[in-house]
Structure formats: C-alpha cells, structure tokens
Short mmCIF file of C-alpha atoms in Angstrom, two decimals:
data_model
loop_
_atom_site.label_atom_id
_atom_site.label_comp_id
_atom_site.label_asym_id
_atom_site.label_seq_id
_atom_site.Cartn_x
_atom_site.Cartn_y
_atom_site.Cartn_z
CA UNK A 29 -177.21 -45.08 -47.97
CA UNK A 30 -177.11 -43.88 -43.91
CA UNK A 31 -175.40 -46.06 -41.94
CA UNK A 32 -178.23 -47.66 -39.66
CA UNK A 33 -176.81 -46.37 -36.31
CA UNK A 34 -177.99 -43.06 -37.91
CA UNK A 35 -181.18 -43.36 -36.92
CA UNK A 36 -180.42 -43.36 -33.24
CA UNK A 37 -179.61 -39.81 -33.47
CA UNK A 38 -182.44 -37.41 -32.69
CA UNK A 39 -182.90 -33.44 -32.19
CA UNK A 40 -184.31 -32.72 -28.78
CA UNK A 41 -187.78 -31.84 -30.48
CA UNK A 42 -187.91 -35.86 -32.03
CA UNK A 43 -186.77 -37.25 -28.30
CA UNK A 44 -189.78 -35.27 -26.97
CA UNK A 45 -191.88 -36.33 -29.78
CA UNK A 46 -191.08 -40.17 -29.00
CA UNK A 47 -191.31 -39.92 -25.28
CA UNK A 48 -194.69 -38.45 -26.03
CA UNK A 49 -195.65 -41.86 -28.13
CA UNK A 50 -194.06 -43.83 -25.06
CA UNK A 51 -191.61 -45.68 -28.13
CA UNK A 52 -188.67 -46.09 -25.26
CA UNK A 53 -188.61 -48.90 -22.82
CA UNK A 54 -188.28 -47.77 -19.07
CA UNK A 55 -186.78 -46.67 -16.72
CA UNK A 56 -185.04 -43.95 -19.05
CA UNK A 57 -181.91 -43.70 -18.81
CA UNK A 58 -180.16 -40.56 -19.13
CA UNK A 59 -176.22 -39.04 -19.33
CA UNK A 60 -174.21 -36.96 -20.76
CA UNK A 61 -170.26 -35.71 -21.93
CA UNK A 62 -168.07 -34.39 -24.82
CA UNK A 63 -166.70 -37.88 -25.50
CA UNK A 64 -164.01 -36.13 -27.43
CA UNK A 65 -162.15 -39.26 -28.55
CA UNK A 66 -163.83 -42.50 -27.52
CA UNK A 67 -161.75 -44.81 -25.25
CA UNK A 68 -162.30 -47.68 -22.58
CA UNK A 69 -163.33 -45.79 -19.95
CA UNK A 70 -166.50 -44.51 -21.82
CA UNK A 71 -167.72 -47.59 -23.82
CA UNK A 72 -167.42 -49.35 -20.37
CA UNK A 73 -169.33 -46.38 -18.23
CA UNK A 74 -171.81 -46.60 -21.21
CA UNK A 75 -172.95 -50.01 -20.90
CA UNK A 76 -172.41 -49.71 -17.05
CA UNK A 77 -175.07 -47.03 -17.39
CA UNK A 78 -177.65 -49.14 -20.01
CA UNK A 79 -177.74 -51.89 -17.58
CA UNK A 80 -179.64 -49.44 -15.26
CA UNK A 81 -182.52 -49.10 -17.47
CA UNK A 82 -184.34 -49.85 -20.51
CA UNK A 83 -183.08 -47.02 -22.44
CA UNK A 84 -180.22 -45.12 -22.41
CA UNK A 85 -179.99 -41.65 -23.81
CA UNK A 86 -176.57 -40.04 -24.23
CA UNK A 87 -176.43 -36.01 -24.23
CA UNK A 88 -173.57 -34.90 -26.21
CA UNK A 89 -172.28 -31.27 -25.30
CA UNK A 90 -172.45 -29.60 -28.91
CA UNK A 91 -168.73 -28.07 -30.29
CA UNK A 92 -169.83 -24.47 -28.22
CA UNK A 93 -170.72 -26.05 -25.43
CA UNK A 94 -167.03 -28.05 -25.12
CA UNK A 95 -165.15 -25.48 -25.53
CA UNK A 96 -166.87 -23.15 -22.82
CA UNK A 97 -165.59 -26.27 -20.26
CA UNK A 98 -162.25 -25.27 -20.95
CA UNK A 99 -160.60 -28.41 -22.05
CA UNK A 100 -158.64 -26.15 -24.54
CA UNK A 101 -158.81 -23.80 -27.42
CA UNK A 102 -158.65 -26.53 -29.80
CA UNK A 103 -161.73 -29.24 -28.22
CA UNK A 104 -163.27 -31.01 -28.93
CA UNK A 105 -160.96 -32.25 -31.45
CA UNK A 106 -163.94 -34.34 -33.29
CA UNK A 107 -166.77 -32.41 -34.20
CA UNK A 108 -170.31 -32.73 -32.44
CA UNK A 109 -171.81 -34.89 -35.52
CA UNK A 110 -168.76 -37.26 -35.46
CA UNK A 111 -169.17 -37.49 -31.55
CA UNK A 112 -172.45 -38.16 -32.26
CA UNK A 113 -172.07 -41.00 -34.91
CA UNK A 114 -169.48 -42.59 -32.74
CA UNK A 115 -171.84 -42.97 -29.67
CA UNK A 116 -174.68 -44.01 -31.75
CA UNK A 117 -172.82 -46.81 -33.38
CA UNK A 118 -172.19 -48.39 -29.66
CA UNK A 119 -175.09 -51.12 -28.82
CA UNK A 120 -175.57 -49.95 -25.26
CA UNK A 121 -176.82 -46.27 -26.00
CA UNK A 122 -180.19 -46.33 -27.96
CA UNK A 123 -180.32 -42.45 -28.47
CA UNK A 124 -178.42 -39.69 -28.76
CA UNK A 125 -178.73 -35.98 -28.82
CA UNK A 126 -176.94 -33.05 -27.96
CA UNK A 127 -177.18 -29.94 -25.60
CA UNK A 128 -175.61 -26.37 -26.10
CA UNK A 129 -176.02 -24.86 -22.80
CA UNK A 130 -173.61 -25.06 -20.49
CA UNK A 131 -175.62 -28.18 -17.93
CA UNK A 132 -177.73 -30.25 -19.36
CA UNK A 133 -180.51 -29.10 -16.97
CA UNK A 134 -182.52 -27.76 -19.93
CA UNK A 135 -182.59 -31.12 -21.70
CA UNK A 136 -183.31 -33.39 -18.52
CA UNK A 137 -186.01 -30.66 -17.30
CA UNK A 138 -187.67 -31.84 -21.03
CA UNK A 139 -187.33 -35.66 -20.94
CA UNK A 140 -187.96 -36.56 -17.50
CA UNK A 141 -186.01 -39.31 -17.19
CA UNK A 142 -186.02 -42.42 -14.33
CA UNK A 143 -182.36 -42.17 -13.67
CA UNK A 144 -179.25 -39.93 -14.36
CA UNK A 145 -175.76 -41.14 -14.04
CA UNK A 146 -172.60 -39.43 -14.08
CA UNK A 147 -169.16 -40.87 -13.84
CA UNK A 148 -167.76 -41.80 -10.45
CA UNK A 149 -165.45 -38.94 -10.03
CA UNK A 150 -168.53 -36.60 -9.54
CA UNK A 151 -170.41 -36.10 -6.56
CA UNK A 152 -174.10 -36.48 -7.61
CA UNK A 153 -175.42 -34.53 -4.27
CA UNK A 154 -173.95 -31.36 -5.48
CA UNK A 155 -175.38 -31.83 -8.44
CA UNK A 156 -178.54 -29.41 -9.21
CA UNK A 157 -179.48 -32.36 -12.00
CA UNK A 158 -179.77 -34.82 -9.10
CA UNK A 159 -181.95 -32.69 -7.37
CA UNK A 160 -184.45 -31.81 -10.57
CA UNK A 161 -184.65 -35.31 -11.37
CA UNK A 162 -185.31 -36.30 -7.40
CA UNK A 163 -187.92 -33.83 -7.59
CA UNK A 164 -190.21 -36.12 -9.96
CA UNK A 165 -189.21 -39.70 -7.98
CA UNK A 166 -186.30 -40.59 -10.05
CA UNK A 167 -182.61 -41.25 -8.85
CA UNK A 168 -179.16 -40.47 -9.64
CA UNK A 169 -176.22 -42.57 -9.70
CA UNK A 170 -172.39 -42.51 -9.73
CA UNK A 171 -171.05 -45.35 -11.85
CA UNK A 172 -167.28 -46.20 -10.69
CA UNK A 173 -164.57 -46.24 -13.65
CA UNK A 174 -163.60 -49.49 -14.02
CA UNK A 175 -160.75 -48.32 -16.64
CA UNK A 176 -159.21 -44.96 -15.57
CA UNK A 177 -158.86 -43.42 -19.30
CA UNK A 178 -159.10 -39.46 -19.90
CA UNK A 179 -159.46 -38.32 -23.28
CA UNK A 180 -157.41 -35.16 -21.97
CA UNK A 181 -154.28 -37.78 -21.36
CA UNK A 182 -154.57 -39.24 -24.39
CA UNK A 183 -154.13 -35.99 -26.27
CA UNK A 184 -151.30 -34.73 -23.86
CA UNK A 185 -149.91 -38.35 -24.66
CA UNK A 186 -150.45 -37.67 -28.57
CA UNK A 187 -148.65 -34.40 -28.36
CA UNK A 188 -146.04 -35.35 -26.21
CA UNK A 189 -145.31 -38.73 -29.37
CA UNK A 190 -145.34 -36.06 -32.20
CA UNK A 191 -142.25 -34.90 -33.51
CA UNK A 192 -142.94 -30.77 -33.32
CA UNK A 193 -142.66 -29.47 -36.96
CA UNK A 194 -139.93 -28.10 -38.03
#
C-alpha cells in the first residue's frame, strides 16, 4: 500500500491535466528548490508560502538539475523521489513536481500560476520568473526566513562531527 501523501506527487503532464479540470483552489501558488535535507527554515517558508493562496505547488529541481547549481559533486545527498516524498508528506504543499532545466521558467510558463515566491534572500525584480508571471497579472513575493537554516551548513556541520575514516 502507497503511503497517501503519494498521491500529491504529479508529472508536469498530470499538473497540466488538473489545472485544465480547474481541481486546484486559487490563487495558485507556486515555488520551487532542491530541499536537499528538510529543516526549519523550509517547512516554515512552506507554510509561509500556502498561506498566500489556495494551493501551493512545490517544484523540486530533479538530481541533474542540483548538481548543475553547484552545491557539490555529491548533492543532492537525497535523491529527487525522496525529496519528493518528503515535501509531499508536509500539510502545507498540496502538489509536487519536479523540473530538470536549469530555472523553472519552463514549468511556470506551463501552469500559470497567481503567485510565485522565493525565499527572502533573493531579489524577485531580477528575477526573469517575476517578470513571466507579471506578464499574465500575477505577483511575486519574497517570504523573509524566519529560521536562518541552510541545508549546505548542516552538511558542513555533519562533516565537520564525523570522525574521518581511518
């Protein structure tokens, strides 16, 4: 048996299928991140970012997709399925999917959503995402970390606690 969460992970193709059948509340809600190793900082963003809307959508970047932002050779350190899984088990996000390109311009260019939202550490004007969603009425938002967490600390903290093999 699936665990139920399951089911809130769809293939671009279904999202377009079921914002063709109008089966999400709006305004749509719409991010996206690695989320390498869930912490704080992202289960709080997360439900910062459902509050905005009716439904939120998380974009994971797939495995290829990670690596090419340079986070190191060995990231994501949980694969994209287990990413995934993770995010879909959290009651604030009703969908996930993923994205291999390098932006998630593609994937926002397909489901139109009301609202984007990054983290506060980015600067949402230079963003070319704030201007494609701007360009059919909707609106882009920072959301300010209320925990500062960084999965890249954590494993630098990790390594740093492990005895190096002898």
């Amino acid at each position: 048996m699936s665990a139920r969460f399951e089911t809130k992970i769809l293939s671009r193709t279904q999202c377009r299928q079921a914002l063709t059948q109008a089966d999400w509340p709006r305004p749509l809600v719409f991010t996206n991140g690695v989320f390498d190793i869930l912490h704080r900082g992202h289960v709080t963003y997360l439900d910062a970012a459902a509050q905005l809307g009716g439904t939120l959508v998380v974009a994971v970047n797939t495995d290829a997709s990670a690596r090419r932002l340079g986070k190191g050779p060995d990231r994501p350190l949980n694969g994209e399925a287990d990413r995934a899984a993770l995010l879909a088990a959290l009651e604030s996000v009703a969908v996930v999917t993923w994205f291999d390109e390098d932006t998630p311009e593609a994937l926002i260019a397909e489901l139109r959503p009301d609202i984007i939202v990054k983290g506060g550490d980015y600067d949402m004007e230079t963003l070319p995402e704030t201007a494609l969603v701007r360009s059919w009425g909707g609106r882009a938002v920072a959301i300010p970390f209320d925990f500062q967490r960084s999965t890249t600390a954590l494993v630098q903290k990790i390594r740093a606690d492990v005895p190096a093999a002898r």
